[in-house]
mmCIF file of C-alpha atoms and ligand atoms in Angstrom:
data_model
loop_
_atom_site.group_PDB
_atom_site.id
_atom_site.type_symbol
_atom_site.label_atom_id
_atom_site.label_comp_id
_atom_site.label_asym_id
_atom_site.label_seq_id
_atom_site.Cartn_x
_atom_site.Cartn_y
_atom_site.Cartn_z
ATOM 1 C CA UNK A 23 73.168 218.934 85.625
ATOM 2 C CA UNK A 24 71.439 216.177 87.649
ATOM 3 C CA UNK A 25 69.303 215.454 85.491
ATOM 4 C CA UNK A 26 71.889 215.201 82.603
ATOM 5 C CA UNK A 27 74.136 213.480 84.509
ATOM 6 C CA UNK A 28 71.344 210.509 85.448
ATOM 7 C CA UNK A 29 70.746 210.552 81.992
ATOM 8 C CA UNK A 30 74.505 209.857 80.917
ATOM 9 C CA UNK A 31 74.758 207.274 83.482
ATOM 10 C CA UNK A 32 71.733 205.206 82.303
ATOM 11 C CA UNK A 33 72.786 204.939 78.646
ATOM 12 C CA UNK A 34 76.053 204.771 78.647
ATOM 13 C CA UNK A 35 76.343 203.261 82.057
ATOM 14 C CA UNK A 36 73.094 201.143 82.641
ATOM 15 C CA UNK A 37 70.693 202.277 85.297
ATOM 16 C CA UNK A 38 71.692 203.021 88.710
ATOM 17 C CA UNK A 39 70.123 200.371 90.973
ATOM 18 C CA UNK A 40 70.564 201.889 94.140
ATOM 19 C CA UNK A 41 68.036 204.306 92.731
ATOM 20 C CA UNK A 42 65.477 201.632 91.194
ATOM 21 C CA UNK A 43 65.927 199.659 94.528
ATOM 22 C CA UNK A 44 67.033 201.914 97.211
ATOM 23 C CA UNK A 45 67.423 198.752 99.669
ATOM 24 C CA UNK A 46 70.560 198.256 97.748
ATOM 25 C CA UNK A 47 72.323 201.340 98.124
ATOM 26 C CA UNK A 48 75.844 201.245 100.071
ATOM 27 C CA UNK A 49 75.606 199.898 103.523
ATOM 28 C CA UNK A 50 76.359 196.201 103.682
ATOM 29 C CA UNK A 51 73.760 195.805 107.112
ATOM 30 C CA UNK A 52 71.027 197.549 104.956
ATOM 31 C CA UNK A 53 72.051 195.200 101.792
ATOM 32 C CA UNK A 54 72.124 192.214 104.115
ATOM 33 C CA UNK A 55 68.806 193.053 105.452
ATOM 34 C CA UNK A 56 67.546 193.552 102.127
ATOM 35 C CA UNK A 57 68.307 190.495 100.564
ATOM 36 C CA UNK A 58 66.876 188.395 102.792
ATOM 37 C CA UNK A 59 63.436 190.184 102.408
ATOM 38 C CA UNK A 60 63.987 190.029 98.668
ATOM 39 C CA UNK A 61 64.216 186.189 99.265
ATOM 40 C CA UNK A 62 60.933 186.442 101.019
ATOM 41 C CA UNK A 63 59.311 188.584 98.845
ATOM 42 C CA UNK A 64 60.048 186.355 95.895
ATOM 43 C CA UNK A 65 58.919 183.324 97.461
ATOM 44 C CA UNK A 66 55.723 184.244 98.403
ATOM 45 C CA UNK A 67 55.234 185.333 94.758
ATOM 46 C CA UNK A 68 55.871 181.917 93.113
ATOM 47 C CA UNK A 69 52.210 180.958 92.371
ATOM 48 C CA UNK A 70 53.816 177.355 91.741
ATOM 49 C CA UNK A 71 50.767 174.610 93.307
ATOM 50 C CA UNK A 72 51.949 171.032 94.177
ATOM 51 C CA UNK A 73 50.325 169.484 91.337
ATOM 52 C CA UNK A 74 52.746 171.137 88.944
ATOM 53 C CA UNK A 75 56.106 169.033 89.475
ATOM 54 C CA UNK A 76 56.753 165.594 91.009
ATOM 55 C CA UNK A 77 59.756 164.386 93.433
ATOM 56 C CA UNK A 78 62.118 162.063 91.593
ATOM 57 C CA UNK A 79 60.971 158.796 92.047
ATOM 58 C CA UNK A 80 63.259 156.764 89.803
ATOM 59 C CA UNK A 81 65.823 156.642 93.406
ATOM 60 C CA UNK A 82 63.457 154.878 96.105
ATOM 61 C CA UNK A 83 64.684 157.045 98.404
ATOM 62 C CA UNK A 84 64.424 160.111 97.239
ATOM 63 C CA UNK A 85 60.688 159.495 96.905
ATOM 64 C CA UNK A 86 60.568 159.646 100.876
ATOM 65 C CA UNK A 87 61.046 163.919 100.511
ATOM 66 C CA UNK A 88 58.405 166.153 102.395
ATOM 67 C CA UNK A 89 57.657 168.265 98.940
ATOM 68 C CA UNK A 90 56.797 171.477 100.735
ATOM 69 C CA UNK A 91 60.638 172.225 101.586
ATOM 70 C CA UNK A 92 62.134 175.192 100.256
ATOM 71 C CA UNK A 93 65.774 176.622 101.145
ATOM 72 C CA UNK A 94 67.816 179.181 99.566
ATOM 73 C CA UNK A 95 71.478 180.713 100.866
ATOM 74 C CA UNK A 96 73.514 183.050 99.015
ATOM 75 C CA UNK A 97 76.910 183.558 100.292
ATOM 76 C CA UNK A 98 78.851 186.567 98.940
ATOM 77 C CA UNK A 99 82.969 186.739 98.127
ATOM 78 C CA UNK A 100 83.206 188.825 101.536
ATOM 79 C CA UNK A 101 81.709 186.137 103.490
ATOM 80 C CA UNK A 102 77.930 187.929 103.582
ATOM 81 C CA UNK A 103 75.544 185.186 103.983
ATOM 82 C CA UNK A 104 71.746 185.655 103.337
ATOM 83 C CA UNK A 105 68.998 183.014 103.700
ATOM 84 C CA UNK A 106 65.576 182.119 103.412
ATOM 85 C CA UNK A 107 63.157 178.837 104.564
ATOM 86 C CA UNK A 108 64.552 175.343 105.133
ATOM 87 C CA UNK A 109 68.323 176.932 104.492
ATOM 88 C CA UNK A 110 69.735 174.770 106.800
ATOM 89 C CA UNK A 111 68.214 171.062 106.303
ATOM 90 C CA UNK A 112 70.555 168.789 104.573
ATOM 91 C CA UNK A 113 69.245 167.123 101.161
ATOM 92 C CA UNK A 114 70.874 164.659 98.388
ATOM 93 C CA UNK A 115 72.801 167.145 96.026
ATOM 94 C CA UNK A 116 72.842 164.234 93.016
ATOM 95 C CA UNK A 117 74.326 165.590 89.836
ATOM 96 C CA UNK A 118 75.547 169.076 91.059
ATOM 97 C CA UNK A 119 78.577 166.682 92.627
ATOM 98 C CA UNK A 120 79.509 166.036 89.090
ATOM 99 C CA UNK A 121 80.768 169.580 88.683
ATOM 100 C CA UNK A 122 82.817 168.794 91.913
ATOM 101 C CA UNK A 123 84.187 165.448 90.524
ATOM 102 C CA UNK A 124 85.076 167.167 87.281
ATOM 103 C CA UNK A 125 86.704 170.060 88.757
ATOM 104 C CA UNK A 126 89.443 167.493 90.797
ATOM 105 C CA UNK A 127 89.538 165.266 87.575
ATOM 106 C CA UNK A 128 90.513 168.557 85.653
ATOM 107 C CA UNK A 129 92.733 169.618 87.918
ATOM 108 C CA UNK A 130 94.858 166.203 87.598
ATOM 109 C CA UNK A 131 94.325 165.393 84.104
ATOM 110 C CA UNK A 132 94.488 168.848 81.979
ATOM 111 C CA UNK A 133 93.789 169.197 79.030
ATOM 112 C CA UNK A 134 94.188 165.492 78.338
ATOM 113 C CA UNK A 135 90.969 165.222 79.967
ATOM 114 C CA UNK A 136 88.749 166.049 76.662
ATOM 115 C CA UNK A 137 90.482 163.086 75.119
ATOM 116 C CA UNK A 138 87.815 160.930 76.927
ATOM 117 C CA UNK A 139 84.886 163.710 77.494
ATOM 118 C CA UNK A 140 83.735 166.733 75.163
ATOM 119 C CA UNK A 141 81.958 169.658 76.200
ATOM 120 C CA UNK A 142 78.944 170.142 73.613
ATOM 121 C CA UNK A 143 75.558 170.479 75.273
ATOM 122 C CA UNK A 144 73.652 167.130 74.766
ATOM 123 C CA UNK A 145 70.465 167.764 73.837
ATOM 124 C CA UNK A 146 69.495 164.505 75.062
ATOM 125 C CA UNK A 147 68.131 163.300 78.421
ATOM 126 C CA UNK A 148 70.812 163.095 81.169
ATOM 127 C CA UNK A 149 70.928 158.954 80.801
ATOM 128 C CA UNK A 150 70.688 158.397 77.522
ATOM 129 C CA UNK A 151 72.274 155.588 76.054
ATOM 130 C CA UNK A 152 71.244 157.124 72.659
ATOM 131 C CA UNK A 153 73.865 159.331 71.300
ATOM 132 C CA UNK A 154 76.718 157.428 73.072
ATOM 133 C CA UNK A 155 76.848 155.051 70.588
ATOM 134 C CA UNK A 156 76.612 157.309 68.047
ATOM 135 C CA UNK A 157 79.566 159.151 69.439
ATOM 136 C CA UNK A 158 81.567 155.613 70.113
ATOM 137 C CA UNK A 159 81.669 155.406 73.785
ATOM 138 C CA UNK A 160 82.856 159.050 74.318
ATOM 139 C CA UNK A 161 80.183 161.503 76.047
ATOM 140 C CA UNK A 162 78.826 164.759 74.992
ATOM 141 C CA UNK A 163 80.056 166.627 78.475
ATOM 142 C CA UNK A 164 80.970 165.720 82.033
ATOM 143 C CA UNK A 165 77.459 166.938 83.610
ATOM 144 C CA UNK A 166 75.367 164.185 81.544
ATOM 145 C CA UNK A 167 75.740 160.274 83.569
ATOM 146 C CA UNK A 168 77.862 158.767 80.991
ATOM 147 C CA UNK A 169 80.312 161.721 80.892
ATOM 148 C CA UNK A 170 80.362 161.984 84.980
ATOM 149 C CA UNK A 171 81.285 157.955 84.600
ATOM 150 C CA UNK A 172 84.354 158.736 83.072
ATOM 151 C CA UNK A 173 85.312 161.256 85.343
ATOM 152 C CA UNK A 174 84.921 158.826 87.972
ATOM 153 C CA UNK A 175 87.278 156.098 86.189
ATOM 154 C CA UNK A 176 89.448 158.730 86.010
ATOM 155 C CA UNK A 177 89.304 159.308 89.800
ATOM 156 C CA UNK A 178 89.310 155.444 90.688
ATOM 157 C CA UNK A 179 92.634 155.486 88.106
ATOM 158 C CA UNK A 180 94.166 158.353 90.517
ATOM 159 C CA UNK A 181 93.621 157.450 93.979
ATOM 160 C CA UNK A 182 94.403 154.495 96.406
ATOM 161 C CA UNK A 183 90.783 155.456 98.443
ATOM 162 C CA UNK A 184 89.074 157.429 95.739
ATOM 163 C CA UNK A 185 85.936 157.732 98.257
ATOM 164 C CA UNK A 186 88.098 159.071 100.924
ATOM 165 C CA UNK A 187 89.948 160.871 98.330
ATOM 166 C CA UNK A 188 87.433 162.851 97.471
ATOM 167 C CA UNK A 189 85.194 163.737 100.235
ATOM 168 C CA UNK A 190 88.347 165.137 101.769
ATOM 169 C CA UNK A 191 88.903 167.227 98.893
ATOM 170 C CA UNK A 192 84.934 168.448 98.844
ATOM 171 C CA UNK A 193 85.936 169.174 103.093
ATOM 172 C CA UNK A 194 88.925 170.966 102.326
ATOM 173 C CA UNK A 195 87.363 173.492 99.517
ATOM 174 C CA UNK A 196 84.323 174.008 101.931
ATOM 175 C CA UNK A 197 85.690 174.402 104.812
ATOM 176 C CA UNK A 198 83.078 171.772 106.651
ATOM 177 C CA UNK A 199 84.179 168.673 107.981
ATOM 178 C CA UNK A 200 80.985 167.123 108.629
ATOM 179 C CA UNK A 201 79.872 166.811 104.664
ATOM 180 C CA UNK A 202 79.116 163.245 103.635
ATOM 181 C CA UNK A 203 77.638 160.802 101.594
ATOM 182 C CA UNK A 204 74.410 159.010 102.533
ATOM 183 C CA UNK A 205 75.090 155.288 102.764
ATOM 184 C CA UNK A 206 71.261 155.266 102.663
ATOM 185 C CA UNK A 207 70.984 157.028 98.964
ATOM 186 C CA UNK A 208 73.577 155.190 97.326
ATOM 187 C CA UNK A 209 72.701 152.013 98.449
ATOM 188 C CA UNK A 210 69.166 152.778 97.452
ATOM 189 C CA UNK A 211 70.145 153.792 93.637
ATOM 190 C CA UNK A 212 72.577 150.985 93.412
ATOM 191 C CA UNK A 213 69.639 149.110 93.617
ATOM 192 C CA UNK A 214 68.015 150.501 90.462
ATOM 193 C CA UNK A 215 70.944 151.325 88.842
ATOM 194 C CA UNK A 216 70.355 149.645 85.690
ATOM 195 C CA UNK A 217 70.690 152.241 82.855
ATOM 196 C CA UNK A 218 73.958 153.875 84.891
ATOM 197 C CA UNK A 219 75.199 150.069 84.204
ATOM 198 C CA UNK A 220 74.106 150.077 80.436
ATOM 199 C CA UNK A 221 76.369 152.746 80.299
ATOM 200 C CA UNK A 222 79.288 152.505 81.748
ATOM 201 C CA UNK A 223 79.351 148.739 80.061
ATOM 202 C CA UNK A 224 78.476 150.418 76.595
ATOM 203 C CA UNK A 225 81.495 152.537 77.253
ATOM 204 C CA UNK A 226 83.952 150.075 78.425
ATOM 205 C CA UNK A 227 83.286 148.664 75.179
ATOM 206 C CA UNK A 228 84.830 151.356 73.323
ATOM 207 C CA UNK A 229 87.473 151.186 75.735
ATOM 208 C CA UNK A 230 86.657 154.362 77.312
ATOM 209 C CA UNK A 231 86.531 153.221 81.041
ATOM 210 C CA UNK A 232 89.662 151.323 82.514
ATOM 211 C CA UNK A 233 88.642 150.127 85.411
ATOM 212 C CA UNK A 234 86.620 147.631 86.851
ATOM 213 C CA UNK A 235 82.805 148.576 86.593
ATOM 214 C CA UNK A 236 81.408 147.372 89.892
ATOM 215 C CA UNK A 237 84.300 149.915 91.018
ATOM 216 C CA UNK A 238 83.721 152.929 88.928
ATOM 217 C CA UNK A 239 79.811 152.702 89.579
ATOM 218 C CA UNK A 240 80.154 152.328 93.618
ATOM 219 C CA UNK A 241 82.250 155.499 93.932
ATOM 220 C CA UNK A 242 79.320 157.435 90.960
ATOM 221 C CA UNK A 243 76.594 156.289 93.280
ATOM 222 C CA UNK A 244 78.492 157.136 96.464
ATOM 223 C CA UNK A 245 79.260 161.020 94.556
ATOM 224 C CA UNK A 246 75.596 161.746 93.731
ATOM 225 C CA UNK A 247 74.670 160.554 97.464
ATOM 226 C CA UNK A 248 76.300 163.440 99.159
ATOM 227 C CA UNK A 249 74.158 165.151 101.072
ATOM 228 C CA UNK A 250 74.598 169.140 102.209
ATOM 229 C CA UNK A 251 72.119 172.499 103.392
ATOM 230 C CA UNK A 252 71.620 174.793 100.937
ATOM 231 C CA UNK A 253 74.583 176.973 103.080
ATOM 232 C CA UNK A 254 76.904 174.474 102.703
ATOM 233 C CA UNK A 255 76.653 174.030 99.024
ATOM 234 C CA UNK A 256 76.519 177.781 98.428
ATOM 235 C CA UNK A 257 80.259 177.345 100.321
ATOM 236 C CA UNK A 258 81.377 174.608 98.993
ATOM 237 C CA UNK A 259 81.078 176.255 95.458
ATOM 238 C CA UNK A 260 82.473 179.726 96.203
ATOM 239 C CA UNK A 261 85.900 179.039 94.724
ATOM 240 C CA UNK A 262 84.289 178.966 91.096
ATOM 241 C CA UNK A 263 83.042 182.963 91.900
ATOM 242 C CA UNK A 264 86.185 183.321 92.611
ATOM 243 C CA UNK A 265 87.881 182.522 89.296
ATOM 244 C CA UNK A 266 89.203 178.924 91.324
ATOM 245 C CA UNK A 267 90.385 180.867 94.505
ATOM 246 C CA UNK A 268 89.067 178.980 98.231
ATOM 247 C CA UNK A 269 87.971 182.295 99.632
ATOM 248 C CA UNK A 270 88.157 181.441 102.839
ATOM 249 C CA UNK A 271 92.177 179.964 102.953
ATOM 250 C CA UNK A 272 92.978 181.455 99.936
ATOM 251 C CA UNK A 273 94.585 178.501 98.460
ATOM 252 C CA UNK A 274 94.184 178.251 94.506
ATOM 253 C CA UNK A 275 92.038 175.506 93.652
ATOM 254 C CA UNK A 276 92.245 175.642 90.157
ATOM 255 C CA UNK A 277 93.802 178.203 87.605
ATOM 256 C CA UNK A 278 91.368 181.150 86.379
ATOM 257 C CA UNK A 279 91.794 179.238 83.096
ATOM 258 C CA UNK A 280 90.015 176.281 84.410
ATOM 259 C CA UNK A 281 87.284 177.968 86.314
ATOM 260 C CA UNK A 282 85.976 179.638 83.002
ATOM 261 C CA UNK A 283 86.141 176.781 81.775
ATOM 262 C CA UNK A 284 84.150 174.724 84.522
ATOM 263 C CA UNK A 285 81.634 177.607 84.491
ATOM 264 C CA UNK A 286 81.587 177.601 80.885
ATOM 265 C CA UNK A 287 80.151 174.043 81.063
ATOM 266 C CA UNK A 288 78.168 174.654 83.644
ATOM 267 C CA UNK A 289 76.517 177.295 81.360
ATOM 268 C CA UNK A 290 75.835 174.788 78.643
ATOM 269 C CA UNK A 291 75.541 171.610 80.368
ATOM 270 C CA UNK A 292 74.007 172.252 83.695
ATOM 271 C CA UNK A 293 70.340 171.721 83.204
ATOM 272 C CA UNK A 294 69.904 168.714 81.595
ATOM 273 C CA UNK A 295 68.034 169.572 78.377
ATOM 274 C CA UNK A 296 66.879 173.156 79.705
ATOM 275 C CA UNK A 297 70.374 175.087 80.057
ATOM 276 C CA UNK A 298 69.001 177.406 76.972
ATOM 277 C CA UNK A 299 66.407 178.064 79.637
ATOM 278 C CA UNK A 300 68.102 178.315 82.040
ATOM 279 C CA UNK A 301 70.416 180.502 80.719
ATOM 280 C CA UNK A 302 67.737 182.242 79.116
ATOM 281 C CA UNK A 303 65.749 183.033 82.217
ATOM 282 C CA UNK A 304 68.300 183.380 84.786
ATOM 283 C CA UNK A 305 71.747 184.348 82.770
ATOM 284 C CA UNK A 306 74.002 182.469 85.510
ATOM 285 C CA UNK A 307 76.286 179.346 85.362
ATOM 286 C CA UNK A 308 74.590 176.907 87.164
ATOM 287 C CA UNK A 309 74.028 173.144 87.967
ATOM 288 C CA UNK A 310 70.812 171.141 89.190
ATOM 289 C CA UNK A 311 70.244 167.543 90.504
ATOM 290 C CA UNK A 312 67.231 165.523 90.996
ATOM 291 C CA UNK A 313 67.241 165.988 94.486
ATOM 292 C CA UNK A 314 65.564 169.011 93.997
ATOM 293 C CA UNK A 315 68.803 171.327 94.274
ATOM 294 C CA UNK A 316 70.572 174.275 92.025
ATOM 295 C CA UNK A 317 73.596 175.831 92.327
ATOM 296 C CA UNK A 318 74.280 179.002 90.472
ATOM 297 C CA UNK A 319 77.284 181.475 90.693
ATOM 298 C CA UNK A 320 77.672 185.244 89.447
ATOM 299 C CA UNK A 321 81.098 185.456 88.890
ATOM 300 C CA UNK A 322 83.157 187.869 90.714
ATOM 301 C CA UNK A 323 80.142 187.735 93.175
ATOM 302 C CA UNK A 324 78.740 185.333 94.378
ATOM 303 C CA UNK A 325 76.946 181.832 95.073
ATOM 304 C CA UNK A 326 73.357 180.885 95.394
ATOM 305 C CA UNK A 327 72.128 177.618 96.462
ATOM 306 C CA UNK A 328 68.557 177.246 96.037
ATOM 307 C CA UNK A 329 66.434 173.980 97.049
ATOM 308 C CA UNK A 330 62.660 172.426 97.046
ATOM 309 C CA UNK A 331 62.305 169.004 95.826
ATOM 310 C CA UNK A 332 59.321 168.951 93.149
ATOM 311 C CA UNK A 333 60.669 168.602 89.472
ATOM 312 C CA UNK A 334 59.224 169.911 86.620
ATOM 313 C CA UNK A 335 59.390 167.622 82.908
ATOM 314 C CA UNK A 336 63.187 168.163 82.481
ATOM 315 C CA UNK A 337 64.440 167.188 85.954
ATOM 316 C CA UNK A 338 64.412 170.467 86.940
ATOM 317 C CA UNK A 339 63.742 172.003 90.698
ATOM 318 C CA UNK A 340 60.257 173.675 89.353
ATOM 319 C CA UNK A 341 60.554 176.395 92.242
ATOM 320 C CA UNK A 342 64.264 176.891 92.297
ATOM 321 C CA UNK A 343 64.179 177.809 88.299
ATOM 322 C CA UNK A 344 61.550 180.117 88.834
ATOM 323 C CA UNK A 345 63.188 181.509 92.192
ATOM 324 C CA UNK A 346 66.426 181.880 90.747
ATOM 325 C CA UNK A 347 65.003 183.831 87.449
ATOM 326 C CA UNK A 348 62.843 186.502 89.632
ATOM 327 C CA UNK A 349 66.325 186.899 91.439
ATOM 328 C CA UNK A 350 68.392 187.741 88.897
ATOM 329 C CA UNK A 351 65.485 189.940 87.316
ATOM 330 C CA UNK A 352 64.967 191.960 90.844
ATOM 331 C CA UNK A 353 68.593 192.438 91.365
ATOM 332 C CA UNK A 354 69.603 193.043 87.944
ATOM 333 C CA UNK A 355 72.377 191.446 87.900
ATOM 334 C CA UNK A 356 73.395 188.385 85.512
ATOM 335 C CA UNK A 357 76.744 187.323 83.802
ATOM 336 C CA UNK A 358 74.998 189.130 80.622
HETATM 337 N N1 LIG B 29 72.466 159.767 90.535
HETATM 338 C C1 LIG B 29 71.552 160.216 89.557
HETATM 339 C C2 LIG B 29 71.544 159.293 88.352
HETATM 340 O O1 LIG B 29 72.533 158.794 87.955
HETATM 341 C C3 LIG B 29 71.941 161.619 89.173
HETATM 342 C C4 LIG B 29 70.807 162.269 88.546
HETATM 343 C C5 LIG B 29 70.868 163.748 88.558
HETATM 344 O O2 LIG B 29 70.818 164.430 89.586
HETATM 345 O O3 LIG B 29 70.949 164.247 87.449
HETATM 346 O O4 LIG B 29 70.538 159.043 87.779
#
């Protein structure tokens, strides 16, 4: 009967894990053990050498990165938190503050939002001045630069301090006051900032930014400058595993509606030109930034915030891809 039964379960069911990896089975302190030497067992698997990715070195700063640091925190829908290596050291989260940006600009605008912004994949590199004119001034997504520029008119059209605006509204769905930008970062890519300039000028052309452009690009270069652990960013983007729910006040972010949708991008947008990869590999909606950072969420789940600074060709965290795919293939568990 056993043996039928097993046999049921793992072809009608899919295979019980708790018996492929009994670390998993029911009690949360041997789960919460477990995890964590997952996370260790994976890392010291990578095989990944220095020579094989490079820091980003387009931002001065970010140049100035010791490239041995590795983090990783998970943090589940019941508050569970699991972590690994440099966890707790604060880095520059760049692009994966887009999806935060987008999420308030969605929230305000609605649908009239993909008047100014689609949601196709690009297929180009993230600053590509390319296909925007093709597409006359109106960007492929919000997750590329030109398409988080828009968002950020749209945020400078909205508030009286958009800064202040919206660092209060990253505090409030994390829960941590002391989250910031870097002065330091921003300042450092305003200062190279050239193709972010081409553009946002390209796009006021087609009349698809409103305001003025020193104005719009301060508050972009002030959003990719925020700087959080690994813990805080697995927080910070709990709500979307929660179909737009704050877990931790239970205040509704954004409808259920929305948060597909958000993840939905994330899905197709969030890797520059590797989210096929991405998705391929790992099979979770996710978002990375040059700083070396990825953010990934199982729905209904959890978050996972994974960081080590060396890219690979793409812009990718080499590590963190690789990391995150050996996760999701030990645990079995991916939004497919
Ligand atoms: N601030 C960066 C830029 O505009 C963001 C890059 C990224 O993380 O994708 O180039």
């Amino acid at each position: 009967m056993a043996v039928f039964f097993s046999f049921f379960q793992t072809i009608f069911v899919g295979p019980d894990y708790r018996n492929i990896y009994p670390e998993f089975a029911s009690s949360q302190h041997r789960t919460a053990m477990n995890y964590n030497k997952l996370f260790s067992k994976i890392y010291n698997g990578l095989e990944i050498s220095e020579d094989q990715g490079k820091v980003a070195s387009y931002i001065p700063e970010l140049q100035n990165v010791n490239t041995t640091k590795f983090g990783v925190h998970l943090t589940t829908l019941k508050d569970h938190h699991y972590s690994f290596g440099d966890s707790d050291e604060k880095f520059s989260v760049q692009s994966i503050a887009k999806v935060l940006a987008l999420v308030l600009a969605y929230k305000l605008e609605d649908e009239k939002l993909w008047e100014r912004v689609g949601v196709e994949p690009s297929g180009t590199p993230f600053n590509s001045l390319v296909q925007l004119e093709y597409d006359r001034g109106i960007p492929r997504n919000p997750l590329i630069n030109a398409g988080a520029l828009v968002i950020s008119d749209i945020l400078v059209s909205h508030f009286e301090e958009p800064k202040k605006q919206f660092i209060e509204f990253v505090r409030k769905i994390s829960g941590i006051q002391e989250i910031d930008y870097s002065s330091r970062i921003a300042d450092s890519e305003k200062s190279v900032g050239f193709t972010n300039a081409a553009l946002i000028n390209l796009m006021k052309s087609f009349g698809n930014i409103r305001n003025d452009i020193d104005d719009v690009l301060d508050f972009y270069f002030n959003l990719c400058s925020i700087e959080m652990t690994c813990k805080e960013l697995s927080r910070t983007f709990l709500f979307l595993a929660d179909y737009g729910v704050c877990p931790y006040t239970k205040e509704r972010i954004i409808s259920t509606s929305k948060s597909k949708r958000i993840n939905a991008i994330m899905q197709l947008c969030g890797f520059y030109d590797e989210a096929g990869e991405f998705s391929f590999k790992v099979g979770l909606p996710g978002k990375s930034g040059v700083g070396g950072g990825i953010i990934a969420i199982h729905p209904n789940k959890y978050s996972i915030a994974v960081w080590s600074p060396l890219l690979n060709k793409k812009g990718n965290s080499i590590r963190g891809m690789k990391f995150l795919e050996l996760f999701t293939t030990e645990t079995q568990a991916s939004i497919f």
